[in-house]
PDB file of C-alpha atoms in Angstrom:
ATOM      1  CA  MET K   1      58.124 180.397  85.928  1.00 81.00           C
ATOM      2  CA  ARG K   2      59.122 179.348  82.216  1.00 91.00           C
ATOM      3  CA  GLY K   3      61.019 176.682  81.633  1.00 96.00           C
ATOM      4  CA  ARG K   4      62.212 173.060  81.691  1.00 98.00           C
ATOM      5  CA  ARG K   5      62.070 171.163  84.732  1.00 98.00           C
ATOM      6  CA  LEU K   6      62.927 167.303  85.478  1.00 98.00           C
ATOM      7  CA  GLY K   7      60.983 164.928  87.684  1.00 98.00           C
ATOM      8  CA  ILE K   8      62.491 162.124  90.070  1.00 97.00           C
ATOM      9  CA  ASP K   9      60.972 158.850  91.099  1.00 95.00           C
ATOM     10  CA  VAL K  10      63.333 157.517  93.803  1.00 94.00           C
ATOM     11  CA  GLY K  11      63.255 153.773  94.461  1.00 91.00           C
ATOM     12  CA  ALA K  12      65.440 151.555  96.058  1.00 91.00           C
ATOM     13  CA  VAL K  13      67.122 150.203  92.867  1.00 93.00           C
ATOM     14  CA  ARG K  14      66.276 152.973  90.134  1.00 94.00           C
ATOM     15  CA  VAL K  15      65.696 156.390  89.941  1.00 96.00           C
ATOM     16  CA  GLY K  16      63.537 157.434  87.137  1.00 95.00           C
ATOM     17  CA  VAL K  17      63.787 160.838  85.264  1.00 97.00           C
ATOM     18  CA  ALA K  18      61.799 162.978  83.223  1.00 97.00           C
ATOM     19  CA  SER K  19      61.568 166.010  81.838  1.00 98.00           C
ATOM     20  CA  CYS K  20      59.190 168.670  80.629  1.00 98.00           C
ATOM     21  CA  ASP K  21      59.056 171.297  77.603  1.00 97.00           C
ATOM     22  CA  PRO K  22      60.214 174.697  78.609  1.00 96.00           C
ATOM     23  CA  ASP K  23      56.510 175.912  78.430  1.00 96.00           C
ATOM     24  CA  GLY K  24      55.708 173.106  81.110  1.00 95.00           C
ATOM     25  CA  LEU K  25      52.575 171.365  79.743  1.00 96.00           C
ATOM     26  CA  ILE K  26      54.016 167.886  78.794  1.00 97.00           C
ATOM     27  CA  ALA K  27      56.329 165.569  80.399  1.00 97.00           C
ATOM     28  CA  THR K  28      58.468 163.025  78.844  1.00 97.00           C
ATOM     29  CA  PRO K  29      60.589 159.839  79.837  1.00 96.00           C
ATOM     30  CA  LEU K  30      63.991 161.001  80.244  1.00 96.00           C
ATOM     31  CA  LEU K  31      65.978 157.662  81.627  1.00 95.00           C
ATOM     32  CA  THR K  32      66.601 155.360  84.504  1.00 95.00           C
ATOM     33  CA  VAL K  33      69.476 155.936  86.491  1.00 96.00           C
ATOM     34  CA  PRO K  34      70.757 153.151  88.882  1.00 96.00           C
ATOM     35  CA  ARG K  35      70.532 154.030  92.452  1.00 96.00           C
ATOM     36  CA  ASP K  36      73.590 154.633  94.094  1.00 95.00           C
ATOM     37  CA  VAL K  37      73.082 155.165  98.057  1.00 91.00           C
ATOM     38  CA  GLU K  38      76.768 154.936  98.951  1.00 93.00           C
ATOM     39  CA  GLY K  39      78.779 156.566  96.009  1.00 94.00           C
ATOM     40  CA  GLY K  40      76.538 158.997  95.117  1.00 93.00           C
ATOM     41  CA  THR K  41      76.552 158.648  91.226  1.00 97.00           C
ATOM     42  CA  ASP K  42      72.640 158.537  91.027  1.00 97.00           C
ATOM     43  CA  VAL K  43      73.106 162.357  92.628  1.00 97.00           C
ATOM     44  CA  THR K  44      76.054 163.368  90.270  1.00 97.00           C
ATOM     45  CA  THR K  45      74.087 162.065  86.830  1.00 98.00           C
ATOM     46  CA  ILE K  46      71.478 164.253  87.964  1.00 98.00           C
ATOM     47  CA  ALA K  47      73.075 167.156  88.675  1.00 98.00           C
ATOM     48  CA  ALA K  48      74.720 166.352  85.301  1.00 98.00           C
ATOM     49  CA  LEU K  49      71.224 166.433  83.515  1.00 98.00           C
ATOM     50  CA  VAL K  50      70.049 169.331  84.957  1.00 98.00           C
ATOM     51  CA  ALA K  51      72.924 171.315  83.585  1.00 98.00           C
ATOM     52  CA  GLU K  52      72.459 169.476  80.357  1.00 97.00           C
ATOM     53  CA  HIS K  53      68.655 170.265  79.883  1.00 97.00           C
ATOM     54  CA  GLU K  54      68.950 173.740  81.356  1.00 97.00           C
ATOM     55  CA  ALA K  55      66.466 172.584  84.260  1.00 98.00           C
ATOM     56  CA  VAL K  56      64.705 175.493  86.377  1.00 98.00           C
ATOM     57  CA  GLY K  57      63.525 173.453  88.542  1.00 98.00           C
ATOM     58  CA  VAL K  58      63.339 169.766  89.990  1.00 98.00           C
ATOM     59  CA  VAL K  59      60.495 167.791  91.492  1.00 98.00           C
ATOM     60  CA  VAL K  60      61.074 164.611  93.618  1.00 97.00           C
ATOM     61  CA  GLY K  61      58.144 162.716  94.546  1.00 95.00           C
ATOM     62  CA  LEU K  62      57.078 161.865  98.000  1.00 95.00           C
ATOM     63  CA  PRO K  63      55.658 158.816  98.566  1.00 90.00           C
ATOM     64  CA  ARG K  64      52.951 158.571 101.208  1.00 84.00           C
ATOM     65  CA  THR K  65      50.189 156.013 101.962  1.00 75.00           C
ATOM     66  CA  LEU K  66      46.835 156.210 101.083  1.00 75.00           C
ATOM     67  CA  ALA K  67      46.414 157.951 104.391  1.00 77.00           C
ATOM     68  CA  GLY K  68      48.734 160.515 104.032  1.00 78.00           C
ATOM     69  CA  ARG K  69      51.157 159.364 105.982  1.00 86.00           C
ATOM     70  CA  GLU K  70      55.035 158.857 105.183  1.00 89.00           C
ATOM     71  CA  GLY K  71      57.201 155.612 105.544  1.00 87.00           C
ATOM     72  CA  PRO K  72      60.450 154.182 104.627  1.00 89.00           C
ATOM     73  CA  ALA K  73      59.738 155.349 101.185  1.00 89.00           C
ATOM     74  CA  ALA K  74      59.318 159.005 102.347  1.00 92.00           C
ATOM     75  CA  GLU K  75      61.996 159.034 104.131  1.00 93.00           C
ATOM     76  CA  ALA K  76      64.325 157.740 101.313  1.00 93.00           C
ATOM     77  CA  ALA K  77      63.121 160.683  99.036  1.00 95.00           C
ATOM     78  CA  ARG K  78      63.838 162.891 101.849  1.00 96.00           C
ATOM     79  CA  ALA K  79      67.487 161.693 102.240  1.00 96.00           C
ATOM     80  CA  PHE K  80      67.723 161.889  98.354  1.00 97.00           C
ATOM     81  CA  VAL K  81      66.809 165.290  97.969  1.00 97.00           C
ATOM     82  CA  ALA K  82      69.158 166.254 101.047  1.00 97.00           C
ATOM     83  CA  ALA K  83      71.972 164.979  99.194  1.00 97.00           C
ATOM     84  CA  LEU K  84      70.583 166.344  95.609  1.00 97.00           C
ATOM     85  CA  GLU K  85      69.983 170.009  97.045  1.00 97.00           C
ATOM     86  CA  PRO K  86      73.798 170.875  97.271  1.00 97.00           C
ATOM     87  CA  ALA K  87      74.743 169.418  93.907  1.00 97.00           C
ATOM     88  CA  LEU K  88      72.096 171.762  92.367  1.00 97.00           C
ATOM     89  CA  ASP K  89      71.808 175.584  91.614  1.00 96.00           C
ATOM     90  CA  VAL K  90      68.124 175.188  91.115  1.00 98.00           C
ATOM     91  CA  PRO K  91      64.863 174.925  93.656  1.00 98.00           C
ATOM     92  CA  VAL K  92      64.284 170.896  94.450  1.00 98.00           C
ATOM     93  CA  GLU K  93      60.368 170.206  95.410  1.00 96.00           C
ATOM     94  CA  LEU K  94      59.079 167.585  96.687  1.00 96.00           C
ATOM     95  CA  SER K  95      55.254 166.410  95.432  1.00 93.00           C
ATOM     96  CA  ASP K  96      53.100 163.384  96.722  1.00 87.00           C
ATOM     97  CA  GLU K  97      53.438 160.653  94.334  1.00 80.00           C
ATOM     98  CA  ARG K  98      50.846 158.237  95.978  1.00 66.00           C
ATOM     99  CA  LEU K  99      50.059 155.417  93.542  1.00 56.00           C
ATOM    100  CA  THR K 100      52.386 156.596  90.657  1.00 60.00           C
ATOM    101  CA  THR K 101      54.145 153.600  90.583  1.00 59.00           C
ATOM    102  CA  VAL K 102      51.063 151.384  90.866  1.00 59.00           C
ATOM    103  CA  LEU K 103      49.748 153.283  87.798  1.00 62.00           C
ATOM    104  CA  ALA K 104      52.971 153.534  85.594  1.00 59.00           C
ATOM    105  CA  THR K 105      53.182 149.364  86.042  1.00 61.00           C
ATOM    106  CA  ARG K 106      49.370 149.192  85.436  1.00 67.00           C
ATOM    107  CA  GLN K 107      50.285 151.511  82.274  1.00 63.00           C
ATOM    108  CA  MET K 108      52.945 149.323  81.530  1.00 58.00           C
ATOM    109  CA  ARG K 109      51.312 146.107  81.428  1.00 66.00           C
ATOM    110  CA  GLU K 110      48.697 147.192  79.483  1.00 66.00           C
ATOM    111  CA  SER K 111      51.029 148.235  76.678  1.00 63.00           C
ATOM    112  CA  GLY K 112      51.999 145.033  76.536  1.00 65.00           C
ATOM    113  CA  ARG K 113      55.593 145.137  78.368  1.00 61.00           C
ATOM    114  CA  SER K 114      55.814 142.973  81.369  1.00 61.00           C
ATOM    115  CA  GLY K 115      58.967 141.697  83.213  1.00 59.00           C
ATOM    116  CA  ARG K 116      62.521 142.751  83.084  1.00 61.00           C
ATOM    117  CA  ARG K 117      61.404 145.096  80.058  1.00 62.00           C
ATOM    118  CA  GLN K 118      58.560 146.776  82.068  1.00 62.00           C
ATOM    119  CA  ARG K 119      61.311 147.182  85.103  1.00 67.00           C
ATOM    120  CA  ALA K 120      63.323 149.141  82.925  1.00 64.00           C
ATOM    121  CA  VAL K 121      61.171 151.727  81.949  1.00 81.00           C
ATOM    122  CA  VAL K 122      58.230 151.529  84.980  1.00 83.00           C
ATOM    123  CA  ASP K 123      60.253 154.314  87.418  1.00 87.00           C
ATOM    124  CA  GLN K 124      60.532 156.707  84.415  1.00 91.00           C
ATOM    125  CA  VAL K 125      56.626 156.447  83.546  1.00 88.00           C
ATOM    126  CA  ALA K 126      56.524 156.967  87.297  1.00 89.00           C
ATOM    127  CA  ALA K 127      58.387 160.087  87.231  1.00 94.00           C
ATOM    128  CA  VAL K 128      56.486 161.416  83.975  1.00 94.00           C
ATOM    129  CA  GLY K 129      53.599 160.582  86.656  1.00 92.00           C
ATOM    130  CA  ILE K 130      54.880 162.895  89.061  1.00 94.00           C
ATOM    131  CA  LEU K 131      56.310 165.647  86.747  1.00 96.00           C
ATOM    132  CA  GLN K 132      53.059 165.707  84.917  1.00 94.00           C
ATOM    133  CA  GLY K 133      50.754 166.191  88.191  1.00 92.00           C
ATOM    134  CA  TRP K 134      52.999 168.459  89.369  1.00 94.00           C
ATOM    135  CA  LEU K 135      52.803 170.402  85.903  1.00 95.00           C
ATOM    136  CA  ASP K 136      48.838 170.500  85.939  1.00 92.00           C
ATOM    137  CA  ARG K 137      48.421 171.375  89.253  1.00 90.00           C
ATOM    138  CA  HIS K 138      50.697 174.595  88.751  1.00 89.00           C
ATOM    139  CA  ARG K 139      49.247 175.652  85.655  1.00 82.00           C
ATOM    140  CA  ARG K 140      45.838 176.247  87.241  1.00 66.00           C
TER     141      ARG K 140
END
């Protein structure tokens, strides 16, 4: 289905958000949202972004170990999806995100960003990796 999608990288402290063009070719960073497990403002913000960008779907990264197992980070991603789905009128899909944050951190370091400046955008870059991987798999 043609249309813009949002990619989500759920972290303990921040949620990275990326979007793609309506043709689903290129994912780009959008923003980083502070994680708010207690108050749910992160879910509200993402629901507003879905409406603002007229997204037709959301892809949330599901972190797994290299052996394919799910741990606490995967449980957190599933809990985030459970909170997000009722706030949206579009499908939410989980997508394997092994190593996206590691690769994003490496890319940021290689580009000369480090420390605090890196942390501010690494979640967005990880979200781009999640969404771009999903787009590439579904284009085939």
